[in-house]
XYZ file of C-alpha atoms in Angstrom:
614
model
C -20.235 25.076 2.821
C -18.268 22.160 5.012
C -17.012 19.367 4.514
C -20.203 17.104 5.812
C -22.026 19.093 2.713
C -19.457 18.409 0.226
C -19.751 14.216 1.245
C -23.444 14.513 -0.170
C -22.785 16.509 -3.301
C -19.838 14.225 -4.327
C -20.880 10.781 -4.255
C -24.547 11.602 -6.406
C -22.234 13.678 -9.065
C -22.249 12.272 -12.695
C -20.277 15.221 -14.112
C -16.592 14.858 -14.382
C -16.300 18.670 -14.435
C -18.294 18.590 -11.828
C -16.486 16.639 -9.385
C -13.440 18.051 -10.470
C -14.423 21.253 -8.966
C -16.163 19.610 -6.070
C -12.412 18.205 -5.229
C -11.214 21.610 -5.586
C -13.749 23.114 -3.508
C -13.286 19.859 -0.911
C -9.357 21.013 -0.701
C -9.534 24.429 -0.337
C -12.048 23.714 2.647
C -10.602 24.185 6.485
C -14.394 22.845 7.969
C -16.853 24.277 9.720
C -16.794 28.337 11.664
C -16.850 26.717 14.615
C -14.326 24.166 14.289
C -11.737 27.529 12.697
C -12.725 29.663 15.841
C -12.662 27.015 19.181
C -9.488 26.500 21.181
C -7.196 23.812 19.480
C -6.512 22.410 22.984
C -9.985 21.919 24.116
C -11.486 19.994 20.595
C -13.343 17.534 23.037
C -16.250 17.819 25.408
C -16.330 15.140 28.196
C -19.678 13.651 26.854
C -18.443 12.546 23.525
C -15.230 11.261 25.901
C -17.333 9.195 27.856
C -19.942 7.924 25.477
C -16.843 6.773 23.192
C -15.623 4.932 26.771
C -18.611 2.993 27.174
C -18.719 1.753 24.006
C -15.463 0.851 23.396
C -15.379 -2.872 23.804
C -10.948 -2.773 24.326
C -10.203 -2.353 28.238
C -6.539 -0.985 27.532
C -7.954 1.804 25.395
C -11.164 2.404 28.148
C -8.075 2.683 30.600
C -6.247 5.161 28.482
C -9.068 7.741 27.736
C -10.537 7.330 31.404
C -7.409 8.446 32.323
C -6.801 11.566 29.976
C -9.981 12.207 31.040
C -8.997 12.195 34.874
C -6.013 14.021 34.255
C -7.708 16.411 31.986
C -9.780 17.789 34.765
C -6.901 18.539 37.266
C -4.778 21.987 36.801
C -1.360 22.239 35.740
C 0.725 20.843 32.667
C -0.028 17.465 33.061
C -3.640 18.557 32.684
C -2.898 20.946 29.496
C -0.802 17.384 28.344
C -4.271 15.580 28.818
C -6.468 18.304 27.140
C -4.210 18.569 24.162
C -4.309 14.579 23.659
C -8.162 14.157 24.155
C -8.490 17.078 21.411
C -6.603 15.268 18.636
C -8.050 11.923 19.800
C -11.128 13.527 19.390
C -11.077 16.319 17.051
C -12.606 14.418 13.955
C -12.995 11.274 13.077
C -10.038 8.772 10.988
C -11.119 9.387 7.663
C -11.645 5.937 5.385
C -10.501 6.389 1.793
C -8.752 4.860 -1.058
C -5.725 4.307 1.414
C -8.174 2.635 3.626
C -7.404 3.685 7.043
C -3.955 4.043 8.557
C -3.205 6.154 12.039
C -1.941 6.294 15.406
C -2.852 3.233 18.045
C -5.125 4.574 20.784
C -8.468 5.189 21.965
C -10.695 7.800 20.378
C -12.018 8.443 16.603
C -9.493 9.973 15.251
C -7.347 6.596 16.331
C -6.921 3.338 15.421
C -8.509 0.951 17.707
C -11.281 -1.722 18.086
C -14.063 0.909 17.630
C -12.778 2.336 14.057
C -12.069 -1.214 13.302
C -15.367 -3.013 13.774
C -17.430 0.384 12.715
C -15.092 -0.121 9.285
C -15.471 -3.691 9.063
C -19.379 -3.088 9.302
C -19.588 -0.795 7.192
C -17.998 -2.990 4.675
C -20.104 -6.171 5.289
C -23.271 -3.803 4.757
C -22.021 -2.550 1.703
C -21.144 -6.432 0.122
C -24.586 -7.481 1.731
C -26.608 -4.214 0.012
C -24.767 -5.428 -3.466
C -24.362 -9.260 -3.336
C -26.790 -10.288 -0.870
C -26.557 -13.280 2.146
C -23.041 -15.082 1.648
C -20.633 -12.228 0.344
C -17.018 -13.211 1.536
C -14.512 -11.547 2.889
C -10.741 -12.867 3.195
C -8.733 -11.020 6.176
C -4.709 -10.762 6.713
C -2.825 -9.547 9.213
C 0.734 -8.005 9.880
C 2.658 -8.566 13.314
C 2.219 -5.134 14.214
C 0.766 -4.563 17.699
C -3.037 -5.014 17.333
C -3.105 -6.802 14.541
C -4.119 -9.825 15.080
C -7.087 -8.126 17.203
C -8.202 -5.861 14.858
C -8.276 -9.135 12.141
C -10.404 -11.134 14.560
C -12.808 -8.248 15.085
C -13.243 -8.084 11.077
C -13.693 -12.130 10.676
C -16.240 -11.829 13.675
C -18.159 -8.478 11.921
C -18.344 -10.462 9.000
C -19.704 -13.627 10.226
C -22.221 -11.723 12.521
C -23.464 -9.406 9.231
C -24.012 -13.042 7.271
C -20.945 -12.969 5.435
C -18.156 -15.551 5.147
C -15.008 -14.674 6.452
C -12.022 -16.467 5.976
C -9.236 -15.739 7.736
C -5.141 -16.513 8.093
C -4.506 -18.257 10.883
C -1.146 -16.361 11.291
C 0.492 -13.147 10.238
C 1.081 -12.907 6.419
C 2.729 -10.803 3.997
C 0.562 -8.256 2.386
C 0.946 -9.634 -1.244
C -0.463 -12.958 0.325
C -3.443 -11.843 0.944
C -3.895 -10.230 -2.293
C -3.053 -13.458 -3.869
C -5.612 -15.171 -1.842
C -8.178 -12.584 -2.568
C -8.414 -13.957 -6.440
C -7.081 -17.500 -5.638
C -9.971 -17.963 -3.558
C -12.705 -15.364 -5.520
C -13.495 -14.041 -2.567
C -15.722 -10.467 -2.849
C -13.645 -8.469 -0.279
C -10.168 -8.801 1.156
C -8.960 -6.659 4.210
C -5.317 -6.538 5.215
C -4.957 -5.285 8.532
C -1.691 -3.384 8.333
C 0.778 0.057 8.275
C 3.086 -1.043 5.870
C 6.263 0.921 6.895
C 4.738 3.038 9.272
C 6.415 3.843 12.702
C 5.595 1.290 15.378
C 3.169 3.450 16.809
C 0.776 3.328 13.902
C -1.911 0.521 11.947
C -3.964 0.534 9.522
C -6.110 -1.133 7.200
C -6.692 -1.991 3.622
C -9.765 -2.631 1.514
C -9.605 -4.842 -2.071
C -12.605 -6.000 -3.969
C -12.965 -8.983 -6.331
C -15.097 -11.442 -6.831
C -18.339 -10.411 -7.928
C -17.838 -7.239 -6.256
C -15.334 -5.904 -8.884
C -15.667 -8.110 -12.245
C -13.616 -5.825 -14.602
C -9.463 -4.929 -14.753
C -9.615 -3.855 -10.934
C -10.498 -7.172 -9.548
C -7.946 -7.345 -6.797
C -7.149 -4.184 -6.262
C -7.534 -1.708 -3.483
C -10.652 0.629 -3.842
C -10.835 3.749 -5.356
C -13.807 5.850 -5.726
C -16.306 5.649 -6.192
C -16.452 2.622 -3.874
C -14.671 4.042 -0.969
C -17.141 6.814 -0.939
C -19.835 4.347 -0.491
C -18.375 2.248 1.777
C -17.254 4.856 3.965
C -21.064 5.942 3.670
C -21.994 2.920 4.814
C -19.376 2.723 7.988
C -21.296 6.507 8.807
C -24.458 4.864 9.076
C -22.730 2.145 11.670
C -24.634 2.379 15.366
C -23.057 1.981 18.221
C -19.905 -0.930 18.184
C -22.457 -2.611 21.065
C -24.710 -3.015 18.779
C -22.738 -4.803 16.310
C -23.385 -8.182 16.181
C -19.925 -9.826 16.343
C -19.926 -14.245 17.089
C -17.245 -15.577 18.804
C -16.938 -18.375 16.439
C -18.030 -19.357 12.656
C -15.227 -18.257 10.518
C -12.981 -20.260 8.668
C -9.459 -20.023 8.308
C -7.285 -19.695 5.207
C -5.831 -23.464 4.043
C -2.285 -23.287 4.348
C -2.135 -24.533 0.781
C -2.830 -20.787 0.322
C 0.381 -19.546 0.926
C 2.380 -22.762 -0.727
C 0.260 -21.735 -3.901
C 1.727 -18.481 -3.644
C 5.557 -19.059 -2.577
C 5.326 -21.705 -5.952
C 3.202 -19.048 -7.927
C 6.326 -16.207 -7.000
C 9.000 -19.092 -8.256
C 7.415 -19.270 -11.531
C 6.669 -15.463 -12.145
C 10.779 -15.547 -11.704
C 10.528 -17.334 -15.224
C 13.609 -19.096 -15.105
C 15.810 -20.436 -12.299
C 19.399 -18.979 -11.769
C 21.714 -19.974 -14.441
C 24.821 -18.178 -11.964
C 25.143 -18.388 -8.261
C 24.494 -15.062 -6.669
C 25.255 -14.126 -2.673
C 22.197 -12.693 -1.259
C 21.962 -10.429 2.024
C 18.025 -10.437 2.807
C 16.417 -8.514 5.069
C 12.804 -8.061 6.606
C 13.113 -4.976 8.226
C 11.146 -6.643 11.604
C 7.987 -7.585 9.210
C 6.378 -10.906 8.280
C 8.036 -11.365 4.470
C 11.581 -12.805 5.857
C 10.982 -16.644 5.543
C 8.786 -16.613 2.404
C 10.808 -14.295 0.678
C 13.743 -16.659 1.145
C 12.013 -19.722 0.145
C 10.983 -18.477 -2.718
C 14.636 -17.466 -3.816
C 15.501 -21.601 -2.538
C 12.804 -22.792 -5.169
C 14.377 -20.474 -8.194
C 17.852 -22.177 -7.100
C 19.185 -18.930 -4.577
C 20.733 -20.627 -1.810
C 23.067 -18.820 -0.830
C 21.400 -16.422 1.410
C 22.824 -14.520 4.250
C 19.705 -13.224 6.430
C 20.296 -9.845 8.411
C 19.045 -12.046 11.491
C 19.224 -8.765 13.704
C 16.362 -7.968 11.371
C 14.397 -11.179 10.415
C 12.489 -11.817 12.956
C 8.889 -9.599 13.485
C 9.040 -7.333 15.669
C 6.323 -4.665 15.994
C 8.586 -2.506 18.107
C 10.971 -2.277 15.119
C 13.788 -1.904 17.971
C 17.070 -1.015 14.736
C 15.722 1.212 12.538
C 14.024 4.705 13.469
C 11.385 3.895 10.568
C 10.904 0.526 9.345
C 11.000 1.837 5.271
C 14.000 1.164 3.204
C 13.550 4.304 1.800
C 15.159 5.907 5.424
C 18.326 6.963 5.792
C 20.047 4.308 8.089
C 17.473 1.492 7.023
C 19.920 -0.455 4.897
C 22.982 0.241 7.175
C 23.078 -3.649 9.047
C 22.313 -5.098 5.626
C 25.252 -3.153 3.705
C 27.552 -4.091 6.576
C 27.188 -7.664 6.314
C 27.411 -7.345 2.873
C 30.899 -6.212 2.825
C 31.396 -8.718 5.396
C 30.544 -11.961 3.343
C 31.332 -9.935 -0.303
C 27.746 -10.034 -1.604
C 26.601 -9.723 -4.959
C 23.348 -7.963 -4.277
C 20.856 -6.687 -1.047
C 17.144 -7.311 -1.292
C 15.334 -5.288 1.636
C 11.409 -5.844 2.246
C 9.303 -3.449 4.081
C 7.614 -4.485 7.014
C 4.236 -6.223 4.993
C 6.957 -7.106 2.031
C 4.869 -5.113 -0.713
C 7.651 -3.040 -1.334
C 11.348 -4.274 -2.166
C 14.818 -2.022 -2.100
C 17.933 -2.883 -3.795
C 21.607 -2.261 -3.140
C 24.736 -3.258 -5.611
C 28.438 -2.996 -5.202
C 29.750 0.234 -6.208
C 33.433 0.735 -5.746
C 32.846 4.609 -6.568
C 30.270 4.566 -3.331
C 30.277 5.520 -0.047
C 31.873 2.262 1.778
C 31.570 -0.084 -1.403
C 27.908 -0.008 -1.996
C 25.070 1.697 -3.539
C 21.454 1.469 -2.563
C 19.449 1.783 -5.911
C 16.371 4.001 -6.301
C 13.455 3.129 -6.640
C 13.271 4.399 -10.209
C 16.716 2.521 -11.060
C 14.917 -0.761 -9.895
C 11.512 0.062 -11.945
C 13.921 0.331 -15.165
C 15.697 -2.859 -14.447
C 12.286 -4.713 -13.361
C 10.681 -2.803 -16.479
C 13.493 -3.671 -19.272
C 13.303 -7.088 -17.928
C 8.904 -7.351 -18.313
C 9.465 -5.622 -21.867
C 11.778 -8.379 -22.673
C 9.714 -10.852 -21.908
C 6.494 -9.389 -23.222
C 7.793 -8.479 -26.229
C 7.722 -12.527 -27.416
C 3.582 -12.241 -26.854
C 3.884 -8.522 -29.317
C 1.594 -7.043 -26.648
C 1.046 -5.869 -22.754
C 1.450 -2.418 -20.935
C 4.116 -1.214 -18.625
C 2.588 1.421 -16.219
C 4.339 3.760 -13.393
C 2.858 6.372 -10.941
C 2.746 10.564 -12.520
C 5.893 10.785 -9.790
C 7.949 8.118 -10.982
C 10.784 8.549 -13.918
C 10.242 9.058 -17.410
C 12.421 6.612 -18.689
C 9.699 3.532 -18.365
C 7.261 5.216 -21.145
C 10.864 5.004 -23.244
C 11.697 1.692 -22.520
C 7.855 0.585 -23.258
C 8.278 2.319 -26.817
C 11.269 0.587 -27.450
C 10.268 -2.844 -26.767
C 6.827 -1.878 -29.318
C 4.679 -1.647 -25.842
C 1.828 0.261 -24.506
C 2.282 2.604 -21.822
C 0.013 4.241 -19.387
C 0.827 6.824 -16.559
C -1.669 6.876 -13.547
C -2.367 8.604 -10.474
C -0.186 7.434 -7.391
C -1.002 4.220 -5.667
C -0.965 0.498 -6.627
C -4.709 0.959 -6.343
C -4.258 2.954 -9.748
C -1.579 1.113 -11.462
C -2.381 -2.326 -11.068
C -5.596 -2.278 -12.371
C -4.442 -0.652 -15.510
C -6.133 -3.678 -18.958
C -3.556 -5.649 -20.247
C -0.708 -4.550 -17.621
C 2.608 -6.847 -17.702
C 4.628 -4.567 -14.998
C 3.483 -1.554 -13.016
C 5.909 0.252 -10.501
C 6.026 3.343 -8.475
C 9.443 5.225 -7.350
C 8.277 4.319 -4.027
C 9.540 0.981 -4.036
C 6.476 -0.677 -5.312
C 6.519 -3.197 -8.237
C 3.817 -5.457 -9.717
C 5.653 -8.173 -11.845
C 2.512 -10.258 -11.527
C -0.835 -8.652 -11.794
C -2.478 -11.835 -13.033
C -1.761 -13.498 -9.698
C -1.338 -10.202 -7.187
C -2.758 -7.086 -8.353
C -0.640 -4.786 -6.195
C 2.629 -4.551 -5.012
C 4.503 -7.575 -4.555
C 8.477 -6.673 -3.187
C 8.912 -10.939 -2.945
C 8.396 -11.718 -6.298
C 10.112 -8.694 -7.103
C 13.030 -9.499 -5.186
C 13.139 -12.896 -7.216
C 12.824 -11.218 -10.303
C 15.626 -9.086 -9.753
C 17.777 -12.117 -8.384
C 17.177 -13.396 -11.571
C 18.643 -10.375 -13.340
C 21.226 -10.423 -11.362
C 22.051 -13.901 -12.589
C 21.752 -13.689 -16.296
C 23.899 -10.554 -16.540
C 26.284 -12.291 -14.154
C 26.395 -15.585 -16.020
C 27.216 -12.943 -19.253
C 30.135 -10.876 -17.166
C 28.020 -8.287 -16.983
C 25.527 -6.479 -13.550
C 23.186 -4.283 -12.857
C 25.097 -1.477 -12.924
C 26.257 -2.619 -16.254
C 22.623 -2.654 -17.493
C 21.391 1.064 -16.142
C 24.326 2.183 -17.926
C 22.915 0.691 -21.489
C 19.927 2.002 -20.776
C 21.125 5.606 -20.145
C 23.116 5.200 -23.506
C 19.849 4.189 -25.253
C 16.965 6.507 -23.650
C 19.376 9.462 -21.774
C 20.236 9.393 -18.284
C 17.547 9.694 -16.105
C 17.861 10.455 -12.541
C 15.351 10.968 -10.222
C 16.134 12.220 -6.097
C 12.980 12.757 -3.846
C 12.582 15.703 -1.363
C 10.684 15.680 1.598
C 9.271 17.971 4.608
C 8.104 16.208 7.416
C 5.768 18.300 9.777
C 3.653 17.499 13.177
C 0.927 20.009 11.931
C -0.692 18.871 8.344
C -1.616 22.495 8.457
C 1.391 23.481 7.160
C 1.432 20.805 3.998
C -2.251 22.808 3.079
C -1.121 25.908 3.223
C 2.625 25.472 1.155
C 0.331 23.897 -1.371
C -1.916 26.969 -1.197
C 0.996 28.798 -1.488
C 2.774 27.392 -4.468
C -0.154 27.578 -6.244
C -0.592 31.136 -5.455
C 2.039 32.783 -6.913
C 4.928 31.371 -4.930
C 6.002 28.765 -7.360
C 9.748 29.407 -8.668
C 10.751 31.142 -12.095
C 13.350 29.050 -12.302
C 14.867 25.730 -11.005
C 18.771 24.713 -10.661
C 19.457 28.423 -13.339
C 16.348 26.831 -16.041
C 13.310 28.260 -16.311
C 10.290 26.782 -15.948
C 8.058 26.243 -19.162
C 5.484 24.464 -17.890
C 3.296 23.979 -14.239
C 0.663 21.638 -14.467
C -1.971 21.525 -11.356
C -2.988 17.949 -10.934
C -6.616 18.922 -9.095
C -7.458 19.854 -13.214
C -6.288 16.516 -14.203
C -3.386 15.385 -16.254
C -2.602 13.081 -19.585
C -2.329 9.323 -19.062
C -0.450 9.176 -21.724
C -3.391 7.208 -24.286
C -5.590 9.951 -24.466
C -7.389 10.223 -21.388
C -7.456 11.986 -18.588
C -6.245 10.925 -14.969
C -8.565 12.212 -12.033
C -7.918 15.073 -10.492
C -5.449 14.743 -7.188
C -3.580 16.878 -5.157
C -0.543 17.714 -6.558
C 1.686 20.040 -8.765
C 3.775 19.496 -11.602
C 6.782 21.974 -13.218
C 8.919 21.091 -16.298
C 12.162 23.325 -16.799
C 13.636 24.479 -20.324
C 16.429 21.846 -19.639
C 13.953 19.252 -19.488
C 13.780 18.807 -15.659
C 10.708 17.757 -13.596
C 9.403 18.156 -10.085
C 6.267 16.899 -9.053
C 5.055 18.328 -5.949
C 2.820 16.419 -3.679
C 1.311 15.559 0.148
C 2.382 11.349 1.020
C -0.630 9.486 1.380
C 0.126 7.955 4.300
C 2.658 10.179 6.335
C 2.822 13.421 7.504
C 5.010 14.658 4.919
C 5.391 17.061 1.594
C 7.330 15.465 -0.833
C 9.166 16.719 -4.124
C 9.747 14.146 -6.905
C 12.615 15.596 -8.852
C 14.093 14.103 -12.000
C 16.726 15.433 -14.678
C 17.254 13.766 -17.934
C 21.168 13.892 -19.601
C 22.148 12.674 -23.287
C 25.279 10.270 -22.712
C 26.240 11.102 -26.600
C 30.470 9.781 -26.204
C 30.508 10.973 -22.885
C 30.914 7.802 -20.098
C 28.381 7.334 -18.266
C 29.618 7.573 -15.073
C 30.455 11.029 -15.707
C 27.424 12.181 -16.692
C 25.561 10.112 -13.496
C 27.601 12.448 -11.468
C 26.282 15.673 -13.645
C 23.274 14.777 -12.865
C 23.389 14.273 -9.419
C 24.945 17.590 -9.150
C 21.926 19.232 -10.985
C 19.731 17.252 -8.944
C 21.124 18.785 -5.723
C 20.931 22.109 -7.507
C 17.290 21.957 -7.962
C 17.214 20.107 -4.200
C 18.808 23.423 -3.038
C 16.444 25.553 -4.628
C 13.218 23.913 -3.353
C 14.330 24.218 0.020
C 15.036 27.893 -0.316
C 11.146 28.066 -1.632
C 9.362 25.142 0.934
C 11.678 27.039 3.757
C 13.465 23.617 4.597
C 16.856 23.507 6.595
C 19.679 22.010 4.577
């Protein structure tokens, strides 16, 4: 009937059909009457306002909803201003999934702050107690976003008070860090307070098990069900944050030798050390992965490294870059400029946590010189390069995301490999038995799930300095080595979509839409043979079944694909389009540019249908 039903029905369901049509049921829901018929501006009632005020234990957020409050009371715009924040600060509560959490800083449920922090963090110690008992461990990271550090020292102090032992960095870290520690240290937990490459305004914060929490192929990863649904049981049954018992002392703090361990672990996934010099332009996008990042390149023999020092240092304000993701138009623009400056060879870009890693190489057919690689183009290069490698063991798996290209489950084939497909998120991909390299088009690659089972953009960045290297050393780059592989598997080129909206209303209904008869015939003059609705499930390519997800697939006569899906973690619909060419004798660079006219062809046509301005 609501949603608060559905969270008992799903959790106690044994029945993959079952749940399948639970998730349906759980998507098509909009909540309760009430919530559908009360006045969007006036979600709140000054009770819940005030009871949330004298529990929260962070004065700047007490001094922010007293306020609204105040000012909610008066007449006028400023008081309609007030209203209208206090409703979506209050209008449900930040919902803890696979993702973990991620939202806006501020006060209120539907926030992050101090409160959603230490209810999470004690909902998580109650789960590890409830499974392993007195002693469970937890190790915490933190970005340099604003809060961070806070919100890491509430978890270490949650933990501690709940009996558990929390270990904790003693500075900001990259994200892949802390995953490393997570299984260098066997802890059972590992929470990385973070928003990735989120606007300023927003945090977050992940969840991994290991340990003895998680014993099989997902030790290390991030949680996926059923364990977020029973931890975020447990964080429902939290109390009052006063009540939470939270020390001011008795954690311990993460040995240094942690991070050494990893910087020389990242050297040695590189698997060799440069055998050409290569100019490097590095950037950190204002996150914490700047100065490892480039020591690790110094240990695999990359010295020559020209940091984008507008850019190096953290900054949680992010002060050059409207969104702190590579994947932004603008992102790259200071690195690209110094690298026409100083005539680089290649431009490795970390997000602000350094999970994810961007590429750019010299193109003299390019806008100004240079081309930024996708995401996709860098999961071939990264994936060739694994398959090469793995292919002297005659065994391991290459894995990619149901939005990323095609061309990896060809490249596994030809290198005599296993390949899986999976759901989106490293959560899914780097648990995947016997994996050797995992990527998603998002700029996420796993080159080392035996050490870090997620996404790791600083040993990626090494690996592709490597390649970079060897096909340098052999007169050859990495432009050089897309183009074989088009000549061996087709060209295939991918270009992503998006519709970014304030109301997430909008993303449920399209999606109700589409799948309501107003999906296209046709896309770029081909029809379409085939729609695939990912709530039913979909192929993971070895016989099994992926779980069902939000999400919607269509395959054209001429081969294209677009995979239509809500982000994760922004307020955004986004189209994953891909068109595959046969070279045959024709150069490649001819038919790259046939296929990034199709591409905007079938670009053009989705905004027509989503309603999106060109």
């Amino acid at each position: 009937r609501d949603r608060e039903h559905l969270t008992w029905i799903l959790p106690v369901s044994g029945n993959t059909r079952e749940e399948s049509h639970c998730e349906r049921f759980q998507y098509f829901c909009r909540g309760t009457v009430a919530d559908m018929t009360r006045d969007p501006v006036d979600v709140y009632d000054d009770a819940a306002v005030n009871a949330w005020i004298q529990d929260d234990p962070d004065p700047v957020t007490r001094a922010e909803l007293t306020e609204l409050l105040s000012a909610a009371r008066s007449h006028g715009e400023q008081a309609q201003a007030a209203r209208r924040a206090l409703s979506d600060a209050f209008s449900g509560t930040l919902a803890f999934g696979t993702a973990g959490l991620r939202g806006r800083l501020g006060g209120g449920p539907n926030r992050m702050n101090r409160v959603v922090v230490i209810r999470a963090a004690a909902g998580l110690s109650a789960y590890l107690k409830d499974r392993l008992g007195e002693g469970f461990s937890v190790v915490i990271g933190y970005d340099a976003r604003h809060n961070s550090e806070q919100f890491a020292r509430d978890t270490a102090a949650v933990v501690t008070g709940a009996g558990g032992r929390a270990i904790l960095f003693e500075s900001h870290c990259p994200t892949p860090v802390l995953a490393f520690a997570l299984r260098r240290l066997e802890a059972d937990a590992g929470v990385m307070v973070t928003a990735s490459h989120n606007p300023p305004q927003d945090n977050g914060y992940k969840v991994y098990l290991g340990g003895r929490a998680v014993t099989d192929s997902g030790q290390g990863a991030q949680i996926v069900p059923p364990y977020d649904r029973q931890i975020a049981a447990a964080i429902d049954a939290v109390g009052p944050v006063s009540s939470v018992p939270r020390p001011q002392s008795g954690w311990e703090t993460v040995d240094p030798q942690i991070r050494e361990e990893y910087i020389e672990r990242a050297a040695q996934a590189a698997r060799m050390t440069a055998p050409a010099p290569v100019k490097i332009v590095l950037t950190a996008m204002h996150g914490v992965g700047g100065a490892t990042c480039r020591e690790v390149l110094a240990r695999v023999g990359f010295t020559d490294v020209v940091e984008v020092t507008e850019q190096f240092e953290p900054d949680p304000d992010f002060p050059t870059v409207a969104f702190p993701n590579p994947e932004e138009p603008g992102a790259l623009d200071l690195a690209l400029d110094k690298a026409r400056r100083v005539e680089a060879d290649l431009v490795i870009a970390n997000d602000p946590d350094a999970d994810r890693c961007s590429a750019a190489i010299p193109d003299e057919d390019a806008p100004g010189g240079w081309r930024q690689l996708t995401g996709d183009e860098v999961g071939a290069l990264l994936g060739e390069q694994a398959a090469e490698l793995a292919a002297f063991a005659g065994n391991g798996v290459l894995a990619c995301s149901v939005v990323s290209s095609r061309l990896l489950r060809r490249i596994a084939q030809s290198h005599g490999l296993g390949f899986r497909r999976t759901l989106t998120g490293f959560k899914w991909i780097s648990r995947e038995p016997g994996l050797v390299f995992g990527y998603e088009e998002a700029l996420g690659y796993c080159v080392d799930p035996a050490a870090v089972r997620d996404k790791d953009g600083i040993s990626a960045s090494v690996r592709l300095a490597v390649l970079t290297s060897v096909l340098k050393q052999q007169g050859r780059t990495l432009q050089d080595l897309l183009d074989r592989l088009a000549r061996e598997h087709g060209l295939h080129a991918t270009s992503p979509l998006s519709m970014r909206v304030e109301d997430l209303e909008i993303i449920t209904s399209t999606m109700e839409r589409l799948r309501s008869g107003g999906a296209p015939a046709k896309l770029a003059g081909s029809p379409i043979t085939k729609t695939v609705d990912l709530l039913d499930g979909i192929s993971d390519g070895n016989g099994g079944t992926l779980p069902p997800t939000n999400g919607l697939v269509w395959v054209t006569a001429s081969d294209d694909r677009v995979v239509v899906r809500p982000s994760g973690t922004e307020p955004k619909l986004k189209c994953y389009c891909e068109v595959i060419l046969p070279t045959n004798d024709t150069p490649v660079a001819q038919v790259r540019k046939a296929a990034a006219e199709r591409l905007e062809a079938i670009k053009a046509d989705l905004r027509g249908i989503l309603g999106i301005a060109a």
